[in-house]
Tab-separated table of C-alpha atoms in Angstrom:
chain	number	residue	atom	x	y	z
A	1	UNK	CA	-7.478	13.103	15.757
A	2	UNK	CA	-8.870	13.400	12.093
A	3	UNK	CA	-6.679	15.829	9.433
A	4	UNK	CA	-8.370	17.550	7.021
A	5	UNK	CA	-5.511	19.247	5.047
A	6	UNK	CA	-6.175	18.702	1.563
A	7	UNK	CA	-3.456	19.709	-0.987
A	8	UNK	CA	-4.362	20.708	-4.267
A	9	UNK	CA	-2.725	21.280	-7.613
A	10	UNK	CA	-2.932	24.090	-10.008
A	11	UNK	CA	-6.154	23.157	-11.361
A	12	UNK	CA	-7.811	22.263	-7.798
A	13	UNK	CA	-7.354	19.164	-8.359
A	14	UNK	CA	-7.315	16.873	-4.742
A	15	UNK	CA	-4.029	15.596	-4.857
A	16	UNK	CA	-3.850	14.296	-1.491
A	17	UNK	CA	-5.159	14.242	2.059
A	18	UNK	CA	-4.238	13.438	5.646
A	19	UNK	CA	-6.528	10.453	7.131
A	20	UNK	CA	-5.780	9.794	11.019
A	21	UNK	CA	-2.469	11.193	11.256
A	22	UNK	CA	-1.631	9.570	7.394
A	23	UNK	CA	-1.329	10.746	3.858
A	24	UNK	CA	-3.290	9.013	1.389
A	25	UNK	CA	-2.792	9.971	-2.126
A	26	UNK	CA	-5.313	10.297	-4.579
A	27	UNK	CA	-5.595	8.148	-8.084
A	28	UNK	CA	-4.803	11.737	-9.389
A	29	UNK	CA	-1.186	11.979	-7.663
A	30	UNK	CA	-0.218	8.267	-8.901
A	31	UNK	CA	-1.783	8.963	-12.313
A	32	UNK	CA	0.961	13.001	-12.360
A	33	UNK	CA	3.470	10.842	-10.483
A	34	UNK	CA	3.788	8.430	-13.566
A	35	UNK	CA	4.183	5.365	-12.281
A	36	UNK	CA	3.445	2.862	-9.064
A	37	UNK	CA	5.631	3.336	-6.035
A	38	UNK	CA	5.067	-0.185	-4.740
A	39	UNK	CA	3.964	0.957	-1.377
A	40	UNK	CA	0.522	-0.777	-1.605
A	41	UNK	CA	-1.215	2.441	-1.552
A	42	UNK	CA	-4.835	2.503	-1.066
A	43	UNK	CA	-6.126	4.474	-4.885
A	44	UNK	CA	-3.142	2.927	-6.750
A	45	UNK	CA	-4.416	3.660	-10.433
A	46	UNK	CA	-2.256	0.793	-11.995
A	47	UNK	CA	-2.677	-2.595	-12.570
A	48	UNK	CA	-1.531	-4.966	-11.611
A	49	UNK	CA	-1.367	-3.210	-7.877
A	50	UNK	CA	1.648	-2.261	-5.500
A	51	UNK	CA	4.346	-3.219	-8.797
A	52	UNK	CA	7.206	-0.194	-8.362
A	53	UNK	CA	7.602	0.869	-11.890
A	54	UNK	CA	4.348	-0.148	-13.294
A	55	UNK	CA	2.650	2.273	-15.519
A	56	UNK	CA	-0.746	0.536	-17.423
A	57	UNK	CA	-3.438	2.148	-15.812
A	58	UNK	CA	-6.556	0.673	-15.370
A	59	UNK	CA	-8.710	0.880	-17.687
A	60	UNK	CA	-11.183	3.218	-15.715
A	61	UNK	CA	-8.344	5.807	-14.837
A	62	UNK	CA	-7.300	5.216	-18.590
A	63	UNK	CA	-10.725	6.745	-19.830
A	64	UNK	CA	-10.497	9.036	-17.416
A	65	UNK	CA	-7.227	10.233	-17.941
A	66	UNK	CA	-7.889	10.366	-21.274
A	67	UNK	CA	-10.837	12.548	-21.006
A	68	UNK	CA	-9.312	15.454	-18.930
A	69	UNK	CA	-5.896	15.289	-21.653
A	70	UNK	CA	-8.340	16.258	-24.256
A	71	UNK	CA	-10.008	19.342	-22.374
């Protein structure tokens, strides 16, 4: 059976979502999390990929992150 819980964040935000019984977390929950978990999560936001601790963004998510800081 296919979820369709979304949770949001204060600024409606997706955050995450359930996918056949799983949570998958959006590039927006890694990017407020911090850092990479290591769990080989399918939006990781970091490079290089599944690396617990990691925090360089890629360069995409960078610009975007960017962006929405300055609004």
């Amino acid at each position: 059976m296919l979820g369709v819980l979304v949770k949001l964040n204060k600024n409606d935000e997706e955050l995450y979502y359930l996918e056949n019984g799983k949570v998958v977390f959006t590039p927006k929950y890694h990017i407020d999390r911090g850092d990479c978990c290591g769990s080989g999560c399918r939006h990781c936001p970091y490079i290089p990929t599944n690396i617990k601790g990691n925090t360089k963004l890629d360069s995409l998510w960078e610009k975007i992150n960017q962006q929405k800081t300055k609004n």
